[in-house]
């Protein structure tokens, strides 16, 4: 079977791109196939992001907060983030919404199959699944395989890895007015470890034990940490409603180096995750819109990706954490103690000017960044 475009993977990147193409009249004459091995009918993840005012995803929000809580060793504070809100979308709500939209586009087909091979032949691409073979002119691939990233030595690779429980307690435990952004008041064990808490009510919350480190942990270590944290909050009587886990690569590796004129990698595998934090959702939203405009101008796919100065900032932080993974708590505590969260969000959104960049960087411990800079320069 032949299509104009094949999109592989129905995660955030795949669904956002499919919908963007489907609703744009420019692509109404293009036949588009979306492939995923999963039916996307389970709540397998949660996406969070900060945003000013009303946004395009507000109808899908499960919860939002106007304040965040940060805790380090010596600095603990509830921080108002107005005019931003911190917003939460459940994976299942996102999948259901976008799959329903995509089903209405006459030129788009969604098929549940596992892709086994992608081969570029001149101006065409062959995509094989375990059931059949498809041909197209352009492939947008969001399937991540860590082998190539982990085998290179040029750029350090950490993981933002986590295990989360959505719990319901018998008595009020949580502060539903704030999201716990980072709570470092837990044993660090030589790593960058923190608790991340998204309270839906005073008795319901998603609690994630999160690390920025090179190696993943045994499942029991994540679970023990969550149990200990709940005890610290004074909670021993609770029910686990759902579980989720994940691992996002934190690296400045050039994912886009594999792009060709006919194949482009999108989402995490396209390098769209923010290397220094692992945040993926809003960068993917922005990159999707940019990619659609790129396609409309009929530019070659290989020319889409571009580096900015923020890539270099991320590289320095990852160099620091790779060399001494215990430095994370010190860096983030210093940053949140010395700079307003609104300024930090603008910086992480890559919306700041050079002087604003300098002010943010000077809010961090200076010696580790100077050493990392000299290490890269010399």
mmCIF file with all atom_site columns, C-alpha atoms in Angstrom, residues 203-338:
data_model
loop_
_atom_site.group_PDB
_atom_site.id
_atom_site.type_symbol
_atom_site.label_atom_id
_atom_site.label_alt_id
_atom_site.label_comp_id
_atom_site.label_asym_id
_atom_site.label_entity_id
_atom_site.label_seq_id
_atom_site.pdbx_PDB_ins_code
_atom_site.Cartn_x
_atom_site.Cartn_y
_atom_site.Cartn_z
_atom_site.occupancy
_atom_site.B_iso_or_equiv
_atom_site.pdbx_formal_charge
_atom_site.auth_seq_id
_atom_site.auth_comp_id
_atom_site.auth_asym_id
_atom_site.auth_atom_id
_atom_site.pdbx_PDB_model_num
ATOM 1   C CA . UNK A 1 203 ? -6.660 12.978 49.408 1.00 0.00 ? 203 UNK A CA 1
ATOM 2   C CA . UNK A 1 204 ? -5.478 12.157 45.852 1.00 0.00 ? 204 UNK A CA 1
ATOM 3   C CA . UNK A 1 205 ? -2.118 12.691 44.210 1.00 0.00 ? 205 UNK A CA 1
ATOM 4   C CA . UNK A 1 206 ? 0.377  11.357 41.703 1.00 0.00 ? 206 UNK A CA 1
ATOM 5   C CA . UNK A 1 207 ? 3.703  10.841 43.503 1.00 0.00 ? 207 UNK A CA 1
ATOM 6   C CA . UNK A 1 208 ? 6.785  10.171 41.409 1.00 0.00 ? 208 UNK A CA 1
ATOM 7   C CA . UNK A 1 209 ? 10.247 9.249  42.613 1.00 0.00 ? 209 UNK A CA 1
ATOM 8   C CA . UNK A 1 210 ? 12.464 10.888 39.997 1.00 0.00 ? 210 UNK A CA 1
ATOM 9   C CA . UNK A 1 211 ? 16.175 10.796 39.261 1.00 0.00 ? 211 UNK A CA 1
ATOM 10  C CA . UNK A 1 212 ? 18.529 12.540 36.858 1.00 0.00 ? 212 UNK A CA 1
ATOM 11  C CA . UNK A 1 213 ? 21.231 9.878  36.677 1.00 0.00 ? 213 UNK A CA 1
ATOM 12  C CA . UNK A 1 214 ? 22.993 7.475  34.355 1.00 0.00 ? 214 UNK A CA 1
ATOM 13  C CA . UNK A 1 215 ? 21.603 4.154  35.602 1.00 0.00 ? 215 UNK A CA 1
ATOM 14  C CA . UNK A 1 216 ? 18.048 3.022  36.308 1.00 0.00 ? 216 UNK A CA 1
ATOM 15  C CA . UNK A 1 217 ? 17.149 1.461  39.658 1.00 0.00 ? 217 UNK A CA 1
ATOM 16  C CA . UNK A 1 218 ? 15.508 -1.825 40.608 1.00 0.00 ? 218 UNK A CA 1
ATOM 17  C CA . UNK A 1 219 ? 11.734 -1.387 40.780 1.00 0.00 ? 219 UNK A CA 1
ATOM 18  C CA . UNK A 1 220 ? 11.680 -2.020 44.529 1.00 0.00 ? 220 UNK A CA 1
ATOM 19  C CA . UNK A 1 221 ? 13.973 0.954  45.199 1.00 0.00 ? 221 UNK A CA 1
ATOM 20  C CA . UNK A 1 222 ? 11.552 3.394  43.550 1.00 0.00 ? 222 UNK A CA 1
ATOM 21  C CA . UNK A 1 223 ? 8.620  1.869  45.420 1.00 0.00 ? 223 UNK A CA 1
ATOM 22  C CA . UNK A 1 224 ? 10.388 1.931  48.787 1.00 0.00 ? 224 UNK A CA 1
ATOM 23  C CA . UNK A 1 225 ? 11.218 5.611  48.285 1.00 0.00 ? 225 UNK A CA 1
ATOM 24  C CA . UNK A 1 226 ? 7.559  6.444  47.609 1.00 0.00 ? 226 UNK A CA 1
ATOM 25  C CA . UNK A 1 227 ? 6.433  4.488  50.670 1.00 0.00 ? 227 UNK A CA 1
ATOM 26  C CA . UNK A 1 228 ? 8.993  6.309  52.834 1.00 0.00 ? 228 UNK A CA 1
ATOM 27  C CA . UNK A 1 229 ? 7.879  9.675  51.471 1.00 0.00 ? 229 UNK A CA 1
ATOM 28  C CA . UNK A 1 230 ? 4.241  8.938  52.230 1.00 0.00 ? 230 UNK A CA 1
ATOM 29  C CA . UNK A 1 231 ? 5.241  8.037  55.798 1.00 0.00 ? 231 UNK A CA 1
ATOM 30  C CA . UNK A 1 232 ? 7.119  11.337 55.992 1.00 0.00 ? 232 UNK A CA 1
ATOM 31  C CA . UNK A 1 233 ? 3.862  13.082 55.043 1.00 0.00 ? 233 UNK A CA 1
ATOM 32  C CA . UNK A 1 234 ? 2.126  11.221 57.858 1.00 0.00 ? 234 UNK A CA 1
ATOM 33  C CA . UNK A 1 235 ? 0.293  8.803  55.589 1.00 0.00 ? 235 UNK A CA 1
ATOM 34  C CA . UNK A 1 236 ? 0.254  5.040  56.072 1.00 0.00 ? 236 UNK A CA 1
ATOM 35  C CA . UNK A 1 237 ? -3.304 4.270  54.948 1.00 0.00 ? 237 UNK A CA 1
ATOM 36  C CA . UNK A 1 238 ? -3.693 4.660  51.192 1.00 0.00 ? 238 UNK A CA 1
ATOM 37  C CA . UNK A 1 239 ? -4.806 2.886  48.039 1.00 0.00 ? 239 UNK A CA 1
ATOM 38  C CA . UNK A 1 240 ? -2.730 2.727  44.855 1.00 0.00 ? 240 UNK A CA 1
ATOM 39  C CA . UNK A 1 241 ? -5.098 3.552  41.977 1.00 0.00 ? 241 UNK A CA 1
ATOM 40  C CA . UNK A 1 242 ? -2.659 3.593  39.058 1.00 0.00 ? 242 UNK A CA 1
ATOM 41  C CA . UNK A 1 243 ? 1.059  3.246  38.379 1.00 0.00 ? 243 UNK A CA 1
ATOM 42  C CA . UNK A 1 244 ? 3.297  4.734  35.727 1.00 0.00 ? 244 UNK A CA 1
ATOM 43  C CA . UNK A 1 245 ? 6.989  4.695  34.931 1.00 0.00 ? 245 UNK A CA 1
ATOM 44  C CA . UNK A 1 246 ? 9.277  6.143  32.344 1.00 0.00 ? 246 UNK A CA 1
ATOM 45  C CA . UNK A 1 247 ? 12.795 7.033  31.281 1.00 0.00 ? 247 UNK A CA 1
ATOM 46  C CA . UNK A 1 248 ? 13.618 10.046 29.119 1.00 0.00 ? 248 UNK A CA 1
ATOM 47  C CA . UNK A 1 249 ? 17.129 10.485 27.699 1.00 0.00 ? 249 UNK A CA 1
ATOM 48  C CA . UNK A 1 250 ? 18.901 13.643 28.871 1.00 0.00 ? 250 UNK A CA 1
ATOM 49  C CA . UNK A 1 251 ? 21.588 14.279 26.277 1.00 0.00 ? 251 UNK A CA 1
ATOM 50  C CA . UNK A 1 252 ? 22.800 16.800 23.721 1.00 0.00 ? 252 UNK A CA 1
ATOM 51  C CA . UNK A 1 253 ? 23.503 13.981 21.282 1.00 0.00 ? 253 UNK A CA 1
ATOM 52  C CA . UNK A 1 254 ? 22.649 15.009 17.723 1.00 0.00 ? 254 UNK A CA 1
ATOM 53  C CA . UNK A 1 255 ? 19.510 12.934 17.147 1.00 0.00 ? 255 UNK A CA 1
ATOM 54  C CA . UNK A 1 256 ? 18.773 14.882 13.960 1.00 0.00 ? 256 UNK A CA 1
ATOM 55  C CA . UNK A 1 257 ? 22.008 13.640 12.395 1.00 0.00 ? 257 UNK A CA 1
ATOM 56  C CA . UNK A 1 258 ? 20.043 10.614 11.187 1.00 0.00 ? 258 UNK A CA 1
ATOM 57  C CA . UNK A 1 259 ? 17.496 12.733 9.296  1.00 0.00 ? 259 UNK A CA 1
ATOM 58  C CA . UNK A 1 260 ? 17.451 12.477 5.503  1.00 0.00 ? 260 UNK A CA 1
ATOM 59  C CA . UNK A 1 261 ? 15.426 14.214 2.829  1.00 0.00 ? 261 UNK A CA 1
ATOM 60  C CA . UNK A 1 262 ? 12.746 11.526 3.195  1.00 0.00 ? 262 UNK A CA 1
ATOM 61  C CA . UNK A 1 263 ? 12.972 10.451 6.859  1.00 0.00 ? 263 UNK A CA 1
ATOM 62  C CA . UNK A 1 264 ? 12.818 12.706 9.903  1.00 0.00 ? 264 UNK A CA 1
ATOM 63  C CA . UNK A 1 265 ? 12.842 11.718 13.567 1.00 0.00 ? 265 UNK A CA 1
ATOM 64  C CA . UNK A 1 266 ? 10.345 13.501 15.800 1.00 0.00 ? 266 UNK A CA 1
ATOM 65  C CA . UNK A 1 267 ? 9.614  13.754 19.517 1.00 0.00 ? 267 UNK A CA 1
ATOM 66  C CA . UNK A 1 268 ? 12.237 12.433 21.915 1.00 0.00 ? 268 UNK A CA 1
ATOM 67  C CA . UNK A 1 269 ? 14.045 10.535 19.168 1.00 0.00 ? 269 UNK A CA 1
ATOM 68  C CA . UNK A 1 270 ? 14.238 13.774 17.194 1.00 0.00 ? 270 UNK A CA 1
ATOM 69  C CA . UNK A 1 271 ? 15.964 15.542 20.077 1.00 0.00 ? 271 UNK A CA 1
ATOM 70  C CA . UNK A 1 272 ? 12.803 17.476 20.957 1.00 0.00 ? 272 UNK A CA 1
ATOM 71  C CA . UNK A 1 273 ? 12.997 16.732 24.700 1.00 0.00 ? 273 UNK A CA 1
ATOM 72  C CA . UNK A 1 274 ? 14.710 19.484 26.678 1.00 0.00 ? 274 UNK A CA 1
ATOM 73  C CA . UNK A 1 275 ? 18.122 17.880 27.429 1.00 0.00 ? 275 UNK A CA 1
ATOM 74  C CA . UNK A 1 276 ? 18.608 19.541 30.827 1.00 0.00 ? 276 UNK A CA 1
ATOM 75  C CA . UNK A 1 277 ? 15.181 18.702 32.287 1.00 0.00 ? 277 UNK A CA 1
ATOM 76  C CA . UNK A 1 278 ? 13.565 15.950 30.218 1.00 0.00 ? 278 UNK A CA 1
ATOM 77  C CA . UNK A 1 279 ? 10.475 18.115 29.619 1.00 0.00 ? 279 UNK A CA 1
ATOM 78  C CA . UNK A 1 280 ? 9.017  17.084 26.287 1.00 0.00 ? 280 UNK A CA 1
ATOM 79  C CA . UNK A 1 281 ? 5.388  18.133 25.835 1.00 0.00 ? 281 UNK A CA 1
ATOM 80  C CA . UNK A 1 282 ? 5.599  21.872 25.072 1.00 0.00 ? 282 UNK A CA 1
ATOM 81  C CA . UNK A 1 283 ? 8.862  21.595 23.104 1.00 0.00 ? 283 UNK A CA 1
ATOM 82  C CA . UNK A 1 284 ? 7.067  18.996 20.980 1.00 0.00 ? 284 UNK A CA 1
ATOM 83  C CA . UNK A 1 285 ? 4.104  21.340 20.485 1.00 0.00 ? 285 UNK A CA 1
ATOM 84  C CA . UNK A 1 286 ? 6.439  24.095 19.272 1.00 0.00 ? 286 UNK A CA 1
ATOM 85  C CA . UNK A 1 287 ? 8.541  21.801 17.065 1.00 0.00 ? 287 UNK A CA 1
ATOM 86  C CA . UNK A 1 288 ? 5.412  20.316 15.484 1.00 0.00 ? 288 UNK A CA 1
ATOM 87  C CA . UNK A 1 289 ? 4.199  23.739 14.408 1.00 0.00 ? 289 UNK A CA 1
ATOM 88  C CA . UNK A 1 290 ? 7.640  24.577 13.033 1.00 0.00 ? 290 UNK A CA 1
ATOM 89  C CA . UNK A 1 291 ? 7.786  21.273 11.137 1.00 0.00 ? 291 UNK A CA 1
ATOM 90  C CA . UNK A 1 292 ? 4.393  21.876 9.501  1.00 0.00 ? 292 UNK A CA 1
ATOM 91  C CA . UNK A 1 293 ? 5.599  25.257 8.214  1.00 0.00 ? 293 UNK A CA 1
ATOM 92  C CA . UNK A 1 294 ? 8.816  23.611 7.027  1.00 0.00 ? 294 UNK A CA 1
ATOM 93  C CA . UNK A 1 295 ? 6.791  21.084 5.026  1.00 0.00 ? 295 UNK A CA 1
ATOM 94  C CA . UNK A 1 296 ? 4.568  23.770 3.526  1.00 0.00 ? 296 UNK A CA 1
ATOM 95  C CA . UNK A 1 297 ? 7.648  25.566 2.239  1.00 0.00 ? 297 UNK A CA 1
ATOM 96  C CA . UNK A 1 298 ? 8.748  22.235 0.704  1.00 0.00 ? 298 UNK A CA 1
ATOM 97  C CA . UNK A 1 299 ? 12.154 22.415 2.339  1.00 0.00 ? 299 UNK A CA 1
ATOM 98  C CA . UNK A 1 300 ? 14.181 19.189 2.633  1.00 0.00 ? 300 UNK A CA 1
ATOM 99  C CA . UNK A 1 301 ? 13.630 17.364 5.913  1.00 0.00 ? 301 UNK A CA 1
ATOM 100 C CA . UNK A 1 302 ? 17.370 17.140 6.532  1.00 0.00 ? 302 UNK A CA 1
ATOM 101 C CA . UNK A 1 303 ? 17.529 20.919 6.983  1.00 0.00 ? 303 UNK A CA 1
ATOM 102 C CA . UNK A 1 304 ? 14.849 21.129 9.707  1.00 0.00 ? 304 UNK A CA 1
ATOM 103 C CA . UNK A 1 305 ? 16.891 20.807 12.910 1.00 0.00 ? 305 UNK A CA 1
ATOM 104 C CA . UNK A 1 306 ? 18.994 23.719 14.163 1.00 0.00 ? 306 UNK A CA 1
ATOM 105 C CA . UNK A 1 307 ? 21.068 24.226 17.310 1.00 0.00 ? 307 UNK A CA 1
ATOM 106 C CA . UNK A 1 308 ? 20.751 27.293 19.518 1.00 0.00 ? 308 UNK A CA 1
ATOM 107 C CA . UNK A 1 309 ? 22.795 28.688 22.390 1.00 0.00 ? 309 UNK A CA 1
ATOM 108 C CA . UNK A 1 310 ? 20.416 26.887 24.782 1.00 0.00 ? 310 UNK A CA 1
ATOM 109 C CA . UNK A 1 311 ? 21.785 23.588 23.486 1.00 0.00 ? 311 UNK A CA 1
ATOM 110 C CA . UNK A 1 312 ? 25.196 24.628 24.818 1.00 0.00 ? 312 UNK A CA 1
ATOM 111 C CA . UNK A 1 313 ? 23.759 25.633 28.208 1.00 0.00 ? 313 UNK A CA 1
ATOM 112 C CA . UNK A 1 314 ? 22.123 22.222 28.468 1.00 0.00 ? 314 UNK A CA 1
ATOM 113 C CA . UNK A 1 315 ? 25.400 20.572 27.496 1.00 0.00 ? 315 UNK A CA 1
ATOM 114 C CA . UNK A 1 316 ? 27.266 22.256 30.354 1.00 0.00 ? 316 UNK A CA 1
ATOM 115 C CA . UNK A 1 317 ? 24.694 21.144 32.950 1.00 0.00 ? 317 UNK A CA 1
ATOM 116 C CA . UNK A 1 318 ? 24.784 17.577 31.672 1.00 0.00 ? 318 UNK A CA 1
ATOM 117 C CA . UNK A 1 319 ? 28.594 17.584 31.756 1.00 0.00 ? 319 UNK A CA 1
ATOM 118 C CA . UNK A 1 320 ? 28.432 18.639 35.419 1.00 0.00 ? 320 UNK A CA 1
ATOM 119 C CA . UNK A 1 321 ? 25.857 16.023 36.412 1.00 0.00 ? 321 UNK A CA 1
ATOM 120 C CA . UNK A 1 322 ? 27.599 13.277 34.440 1.00 0.00 ? 322 UNK A CA 1
ATOM 121 C CA . UNK A 1 323 ? 30.915 13.988 36.166 1.00 0.00 ? 323 UNK A CA 1
ATOM 122 C CA . UNK A 1 324 ? 29.370 14.383 39.646 1.00 0.00 ? 324 UNK A CA 1
ATOM 123 C CA . UNK A 1 325 ? 25.735 13.312 39.767 1.00 0.00 ? 325 UNK A CA 1
ATOM 124 C CA . UNK A 1 326 ? 25.324 14.565 43.333 1.00 0.00 ? 326 UNK A CA 1
ATOM 125 C CA . UNK A 1 327 ? 25.576 18.207 42.174 1.00 0.00 ? 327 UNK A CA 1
ATOM 126 C CA . UNK A 1 328 ? 21.943 18.400 41.006 1.00 0.00 ? 328 UNK A CA 1
ATOM 127 C CA . UNK A 1 329 ? 20.427 19.301 44.371 1.00 0.00 ? 329 UNK A CA 1
ATOM 128 C CA . UNK A 1 330 ? 22.971 22.106 44.901 1.00 0.00 ? 330 UNK A CA 1
ATOM 129 C CA . UNK A 1 331 ? 22.410 23.570 41.416 1.00 0.00 ? 331 UNK A CA 1
ATOM 130 C CA . UNK A 1 332 ? 18.610 23.523 41.476 1.00 0.00 ? 332 UNK A CA 1
ATOM 131 C CA . UNK A 1 333 ? 18.379 24.767 45.075 1.00 0.00 ? 333 UNK A CA 1
ATOM 132 C CA . UNK A 1 334 ? 20.680 27.679 44.273 1.00 0.00 ? 334 UNK A CA 1
ATOM 133 C CA . UNK A 1 335 ? 18.691 28.501 41.153 1.00 0.00 ? 335 UNK A CA 1
ATOM 134 C CA . UNK A 1 336 ? 15.265 28.517 42.820 1.00 0.00 ? 336 UNK A CA 1
ATOM 135 C CA . UNK A 1 337 ? 16.618 30.379 45.861 1.00 0.00 ? 337 UNK A CA 1
ATOM 136 C CA . UNK A 1 338 ? 18.186 33.144 43.785 1.00 0.00 ? 338 UNK A CA 1
#
